[in-house]
Coordinates of C-alpha atoms and ligand atoms in Angstrom, one line a residue:
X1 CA -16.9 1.9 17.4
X2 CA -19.9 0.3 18.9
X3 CA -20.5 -2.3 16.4
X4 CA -17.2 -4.1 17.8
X5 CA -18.6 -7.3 16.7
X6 CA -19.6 -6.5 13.2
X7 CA -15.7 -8.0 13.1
X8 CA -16.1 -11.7 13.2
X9 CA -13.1 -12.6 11.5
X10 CA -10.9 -9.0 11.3
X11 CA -11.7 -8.3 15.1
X12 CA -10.0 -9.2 18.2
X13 CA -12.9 -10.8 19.9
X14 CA -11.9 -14.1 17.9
X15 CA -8.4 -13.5 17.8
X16 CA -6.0 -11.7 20.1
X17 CA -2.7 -11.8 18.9
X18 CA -1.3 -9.5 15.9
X19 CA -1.4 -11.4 12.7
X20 CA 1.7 -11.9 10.9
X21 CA 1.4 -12.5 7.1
X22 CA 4.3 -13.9 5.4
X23 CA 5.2 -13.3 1.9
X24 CA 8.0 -15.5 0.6
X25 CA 10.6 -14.3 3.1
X26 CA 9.1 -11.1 4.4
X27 CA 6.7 -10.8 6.8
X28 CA 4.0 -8.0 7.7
X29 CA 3.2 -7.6 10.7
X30 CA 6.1 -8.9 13.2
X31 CA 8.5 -6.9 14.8
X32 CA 10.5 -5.5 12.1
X33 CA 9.0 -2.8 9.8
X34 CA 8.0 -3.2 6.0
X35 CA 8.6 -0.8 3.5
X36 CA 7.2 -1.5 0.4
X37 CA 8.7 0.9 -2.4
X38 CA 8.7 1.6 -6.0
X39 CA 7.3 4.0 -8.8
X40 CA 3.3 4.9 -8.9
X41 CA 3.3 3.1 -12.6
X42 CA 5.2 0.8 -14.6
X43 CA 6.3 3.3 -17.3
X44 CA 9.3 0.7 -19.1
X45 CA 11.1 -1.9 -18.7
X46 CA 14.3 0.3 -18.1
X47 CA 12.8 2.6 -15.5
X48 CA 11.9 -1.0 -13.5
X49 CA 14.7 -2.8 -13.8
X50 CA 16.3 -0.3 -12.6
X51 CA 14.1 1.1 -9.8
X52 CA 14.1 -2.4 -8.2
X53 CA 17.8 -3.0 -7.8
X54 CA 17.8 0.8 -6.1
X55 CA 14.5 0.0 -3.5
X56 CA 16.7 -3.4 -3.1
X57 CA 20.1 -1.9 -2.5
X58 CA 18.6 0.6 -0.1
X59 CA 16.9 -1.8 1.9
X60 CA 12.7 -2.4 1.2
X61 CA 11.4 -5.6 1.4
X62 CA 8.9 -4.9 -1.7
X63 CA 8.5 -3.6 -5.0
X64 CA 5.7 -1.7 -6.0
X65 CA 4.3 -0.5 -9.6
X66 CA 1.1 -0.3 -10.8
X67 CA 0.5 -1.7 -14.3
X68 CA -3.4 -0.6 -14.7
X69 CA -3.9 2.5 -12.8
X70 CA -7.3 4.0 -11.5
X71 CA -6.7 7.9 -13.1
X72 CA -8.6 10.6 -12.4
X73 CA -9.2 11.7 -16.0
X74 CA -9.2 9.2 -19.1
X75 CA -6.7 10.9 -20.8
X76 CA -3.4 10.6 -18.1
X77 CA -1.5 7.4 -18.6
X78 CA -3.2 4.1 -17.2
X79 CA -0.7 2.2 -17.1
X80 CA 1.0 -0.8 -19.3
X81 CA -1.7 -3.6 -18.6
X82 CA -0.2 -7.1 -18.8
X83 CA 2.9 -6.0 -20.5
X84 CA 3.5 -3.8 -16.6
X85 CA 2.6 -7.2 -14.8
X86 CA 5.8 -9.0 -17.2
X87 CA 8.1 -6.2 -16.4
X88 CA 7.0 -6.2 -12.5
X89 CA 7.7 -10.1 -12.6
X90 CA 10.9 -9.9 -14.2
X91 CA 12.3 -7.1 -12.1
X92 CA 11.0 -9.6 -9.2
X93 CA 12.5 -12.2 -10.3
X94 CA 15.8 -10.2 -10.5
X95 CA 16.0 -8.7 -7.4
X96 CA 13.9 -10.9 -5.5
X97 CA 11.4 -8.9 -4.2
X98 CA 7.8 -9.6 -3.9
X99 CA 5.7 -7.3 -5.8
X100 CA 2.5 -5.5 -5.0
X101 CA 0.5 -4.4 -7.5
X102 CA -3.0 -2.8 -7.8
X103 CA -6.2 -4.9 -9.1
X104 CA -9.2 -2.9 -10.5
X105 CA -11.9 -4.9 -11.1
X106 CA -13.0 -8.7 -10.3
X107 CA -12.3 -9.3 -13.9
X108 CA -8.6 -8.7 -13.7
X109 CA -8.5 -10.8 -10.4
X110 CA -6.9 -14.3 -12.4
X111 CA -4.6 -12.2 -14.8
X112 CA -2.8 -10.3 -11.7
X113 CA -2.7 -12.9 -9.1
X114 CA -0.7 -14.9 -12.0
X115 CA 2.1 -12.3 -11.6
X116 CA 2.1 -10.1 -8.2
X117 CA 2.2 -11.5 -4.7
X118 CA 0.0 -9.3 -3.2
X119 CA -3.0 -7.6 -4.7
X120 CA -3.6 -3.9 -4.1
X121 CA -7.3 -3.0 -3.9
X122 CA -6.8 0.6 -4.0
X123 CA -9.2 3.6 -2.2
X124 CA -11.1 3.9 -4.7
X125 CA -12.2 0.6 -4.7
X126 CA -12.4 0.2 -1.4
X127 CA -16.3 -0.8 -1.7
X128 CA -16.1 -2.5 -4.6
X129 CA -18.3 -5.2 -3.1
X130 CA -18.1 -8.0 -6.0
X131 CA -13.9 -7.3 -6.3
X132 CA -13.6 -7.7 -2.3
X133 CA -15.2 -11.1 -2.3
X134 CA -13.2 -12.3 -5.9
X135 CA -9.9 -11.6 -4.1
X136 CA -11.4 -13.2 -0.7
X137 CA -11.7 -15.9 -3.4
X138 CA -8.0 -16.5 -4.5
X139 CA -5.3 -17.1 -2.2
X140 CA -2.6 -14.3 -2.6
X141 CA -2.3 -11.7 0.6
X142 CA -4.7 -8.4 0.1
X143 CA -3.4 -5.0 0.5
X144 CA -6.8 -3.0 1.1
X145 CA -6.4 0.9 1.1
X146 CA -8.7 3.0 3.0
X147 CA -11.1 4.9 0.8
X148 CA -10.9 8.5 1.0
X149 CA -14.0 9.1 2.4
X150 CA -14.7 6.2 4.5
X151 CA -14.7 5.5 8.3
X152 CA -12.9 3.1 10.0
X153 CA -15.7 0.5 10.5
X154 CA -16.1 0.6 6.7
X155 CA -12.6 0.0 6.1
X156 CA -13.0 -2.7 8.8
X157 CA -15.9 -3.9 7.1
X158 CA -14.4 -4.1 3.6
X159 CA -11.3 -6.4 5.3
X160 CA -14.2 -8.2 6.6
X161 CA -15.5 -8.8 3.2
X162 CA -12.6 -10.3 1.9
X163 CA -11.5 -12.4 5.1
X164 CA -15.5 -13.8 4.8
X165 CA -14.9 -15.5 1.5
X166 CA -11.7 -17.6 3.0
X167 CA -8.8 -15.2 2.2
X168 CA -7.4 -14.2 5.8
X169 CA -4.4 -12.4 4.4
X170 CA -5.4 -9.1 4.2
X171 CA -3.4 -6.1 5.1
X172 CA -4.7 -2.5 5.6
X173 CA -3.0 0.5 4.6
X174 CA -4.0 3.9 5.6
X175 CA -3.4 6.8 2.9
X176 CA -5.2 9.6 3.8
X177 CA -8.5 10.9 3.8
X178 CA -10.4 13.8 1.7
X179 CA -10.5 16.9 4.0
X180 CA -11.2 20.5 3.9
X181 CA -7.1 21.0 4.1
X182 CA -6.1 22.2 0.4
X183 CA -2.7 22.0 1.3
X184 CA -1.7 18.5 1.1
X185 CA -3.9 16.1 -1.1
X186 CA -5.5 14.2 1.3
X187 CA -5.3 14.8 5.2
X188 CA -3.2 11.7 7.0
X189 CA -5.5 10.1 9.2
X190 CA -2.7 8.6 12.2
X191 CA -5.1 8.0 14.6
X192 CA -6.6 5.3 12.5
X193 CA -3.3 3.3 13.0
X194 CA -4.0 2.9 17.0
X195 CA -7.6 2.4 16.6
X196 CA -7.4 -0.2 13.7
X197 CA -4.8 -2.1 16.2
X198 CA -7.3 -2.0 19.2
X199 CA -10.0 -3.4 17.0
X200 CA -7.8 -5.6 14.2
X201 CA -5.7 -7.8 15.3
X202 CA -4.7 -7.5 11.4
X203 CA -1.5 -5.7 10.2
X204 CA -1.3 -2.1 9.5
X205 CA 1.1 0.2 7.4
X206 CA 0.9 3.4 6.1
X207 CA 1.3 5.5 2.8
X208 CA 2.2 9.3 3.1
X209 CA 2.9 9.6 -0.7
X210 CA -0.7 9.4 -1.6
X211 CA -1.5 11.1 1.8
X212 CA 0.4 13.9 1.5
X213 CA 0.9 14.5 -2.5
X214 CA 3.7 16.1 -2.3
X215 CA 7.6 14.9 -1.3
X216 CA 8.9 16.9 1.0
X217 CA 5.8 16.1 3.7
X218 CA 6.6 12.2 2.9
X219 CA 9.6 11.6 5.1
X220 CA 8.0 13.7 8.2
X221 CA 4.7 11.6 7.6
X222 CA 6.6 7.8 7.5
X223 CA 8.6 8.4 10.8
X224 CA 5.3 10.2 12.3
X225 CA 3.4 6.8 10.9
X226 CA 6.1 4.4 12.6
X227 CA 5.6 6.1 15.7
X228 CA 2.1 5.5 15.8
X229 CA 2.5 1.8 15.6
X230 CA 2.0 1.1 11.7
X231 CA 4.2 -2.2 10.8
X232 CA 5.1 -0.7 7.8
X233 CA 5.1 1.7 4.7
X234 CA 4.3 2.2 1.1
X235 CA 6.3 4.5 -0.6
X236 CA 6.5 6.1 -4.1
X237 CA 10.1 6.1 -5.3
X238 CA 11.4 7.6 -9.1
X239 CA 14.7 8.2 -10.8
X240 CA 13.4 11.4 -12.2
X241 CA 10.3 12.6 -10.6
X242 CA 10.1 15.6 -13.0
X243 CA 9.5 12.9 -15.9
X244 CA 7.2 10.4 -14.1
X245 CA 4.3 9.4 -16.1
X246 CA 2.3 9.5 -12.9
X247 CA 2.7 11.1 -9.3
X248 CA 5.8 12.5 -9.6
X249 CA 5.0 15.4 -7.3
X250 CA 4.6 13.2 -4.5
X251 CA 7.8 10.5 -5.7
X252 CA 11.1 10.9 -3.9
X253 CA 14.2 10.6 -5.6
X254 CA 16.8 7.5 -4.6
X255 CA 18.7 9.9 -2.2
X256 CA 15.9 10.9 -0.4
X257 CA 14.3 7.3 0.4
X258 CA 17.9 6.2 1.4
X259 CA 17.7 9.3 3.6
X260 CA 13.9 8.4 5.0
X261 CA 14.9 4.5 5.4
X262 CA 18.3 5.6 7.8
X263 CA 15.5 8.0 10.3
X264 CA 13.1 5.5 10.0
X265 CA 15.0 2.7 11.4
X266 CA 16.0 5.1 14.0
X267 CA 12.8 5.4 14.9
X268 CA 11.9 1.9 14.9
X269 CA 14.3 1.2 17.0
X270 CA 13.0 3.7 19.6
X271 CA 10.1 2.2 20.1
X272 CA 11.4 -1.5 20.2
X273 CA 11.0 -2.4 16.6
X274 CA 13.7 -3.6 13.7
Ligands
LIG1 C1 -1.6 3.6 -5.7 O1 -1.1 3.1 -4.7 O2 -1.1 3.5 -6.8 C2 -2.9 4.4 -5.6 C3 -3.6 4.7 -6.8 O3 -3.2 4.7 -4.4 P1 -4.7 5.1 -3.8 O4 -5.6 4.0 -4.2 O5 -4.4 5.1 -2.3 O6 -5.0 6.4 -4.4
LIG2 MN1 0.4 6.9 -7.2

């Protein structure tokens, strides 16, 4: 990347050491890994209440959900709107986990940051100039996808964006990028985890559900991904994959994220992290 110092405030030239965001008790970005689990969508109250005590007992540090989802065809479910965001806060509340949740346009900025405490600017929204600089504009932490078809200096650039406007909580999270590979649904891009921390000084994690597509690649993919450095991951979890209202191909059942979580830890620990 030649245009090193395109990064004024996301770079290293102005800051060396890692940044560390902290998020009630958890922190991204230190030494210990963060897994940050839960279904695609917010289906009912039921399937989140108990979905949240599970990722809890089995040991992430977040809940995810989203309550308005970006679908690929206006007829699949898009999610519960506000009524998600209440379900999400109550099964925080519950289990005390902070929860991530996806934002979708500038104009849903107040309403989510009212509930979640971190908002999720998803791939596909990745250059969604005028929502970049609204979240920039309100205080809670930024989890900013990579868009499937964008480079590393526009990923950079969109954390940029954000970080510009006064918001320097932003974390990145790689989940795959459109290839010609038609086997998996987007191609992992791992590299990007080493070359966003030579550049970034910001926290990086990783999420092979959306990556992959499909759950018997995730498990390989999140120790693969803690290997390379990320600080964390995003996973899709469901009690009953078959019935998920969305991404249930790519969800793992309870028994196999308890099974991921043991090897990843192993990992982490190889390589000198918690
Ligand atoms: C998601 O995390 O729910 C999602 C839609 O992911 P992506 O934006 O990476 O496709
Ligand atoms: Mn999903």
């Amino acid at each position: 990347m030649k245009q090193n110092n395109l990064f004024k405030l996301a770079g290293r030239q102005n800051k060396t050491s890692n940044t560390v965001i902290k998020v009630d008790q958890t922190l991204i970005g230190g030494k210990k890994i963060t897994v940050i689990a839960g279904p695609c969508a917010v289906e009912n109250e039921k399937q989140m209440d108990d979905i949240a005590q599970i990722v809890k007992r089995l040991g992430a540090q977040m809940l995810r959900g989203g309550a308005f989802k970006p679908r690929t065809s206006p007829y699949s479910f898009q999610g519960l709107g506000e009524e998600g965001l209440r379900l999400l806060a109550k099964a925080s509340v519950t289990t005390g986990l902070p929860v991530v949740t996806e934002v979708m346009s500038a104009a849903q900025v107040s309403l989510i940051s009212k509930y979640a405490h971190i908002l999720q600017i998803g791939a596909r929204n990745m250059q969604n100039f005028e929502l970049l600089r609204c979240v920039g504009k309100q205080g809670k932490p930024v989890l900013l996808k990579r868009g499937m078809s964008a480079t590393i200096e526009e990923w950079l650039s969109a954390a940029e964006y954000i970080m510009a406007q006064g918001n320097h909580k932003v974390i990145l999270c790689e989940r795959g990028i459109r290839t010609f590979v038609r086997e998996t649904r987007n191609t992992l891009d791992l590299s990007s985890v080493p070359v966003i921390k030579r550049y970034s000084h910001l926290p990086v994690i990783v999420d092979p559900s959306h990556a992959v597509g499909h759950w018997e690649y995730v498990e390989s993919m999140a120790l693969a991904a803690i290997a390379a450095g990320a600080d964390g991951l995003m996973l899709e979890v469901h009690q009953d994959p078959e019935e998920a209202l969305s991404d249930g191909f790519q969800s793992l059942k309870p028994e196999k994220l308890a099974q991921l979580l043991h090897k990843v830890s192993m990992v982490a620990h190889a390589i000198g992290r918690e």
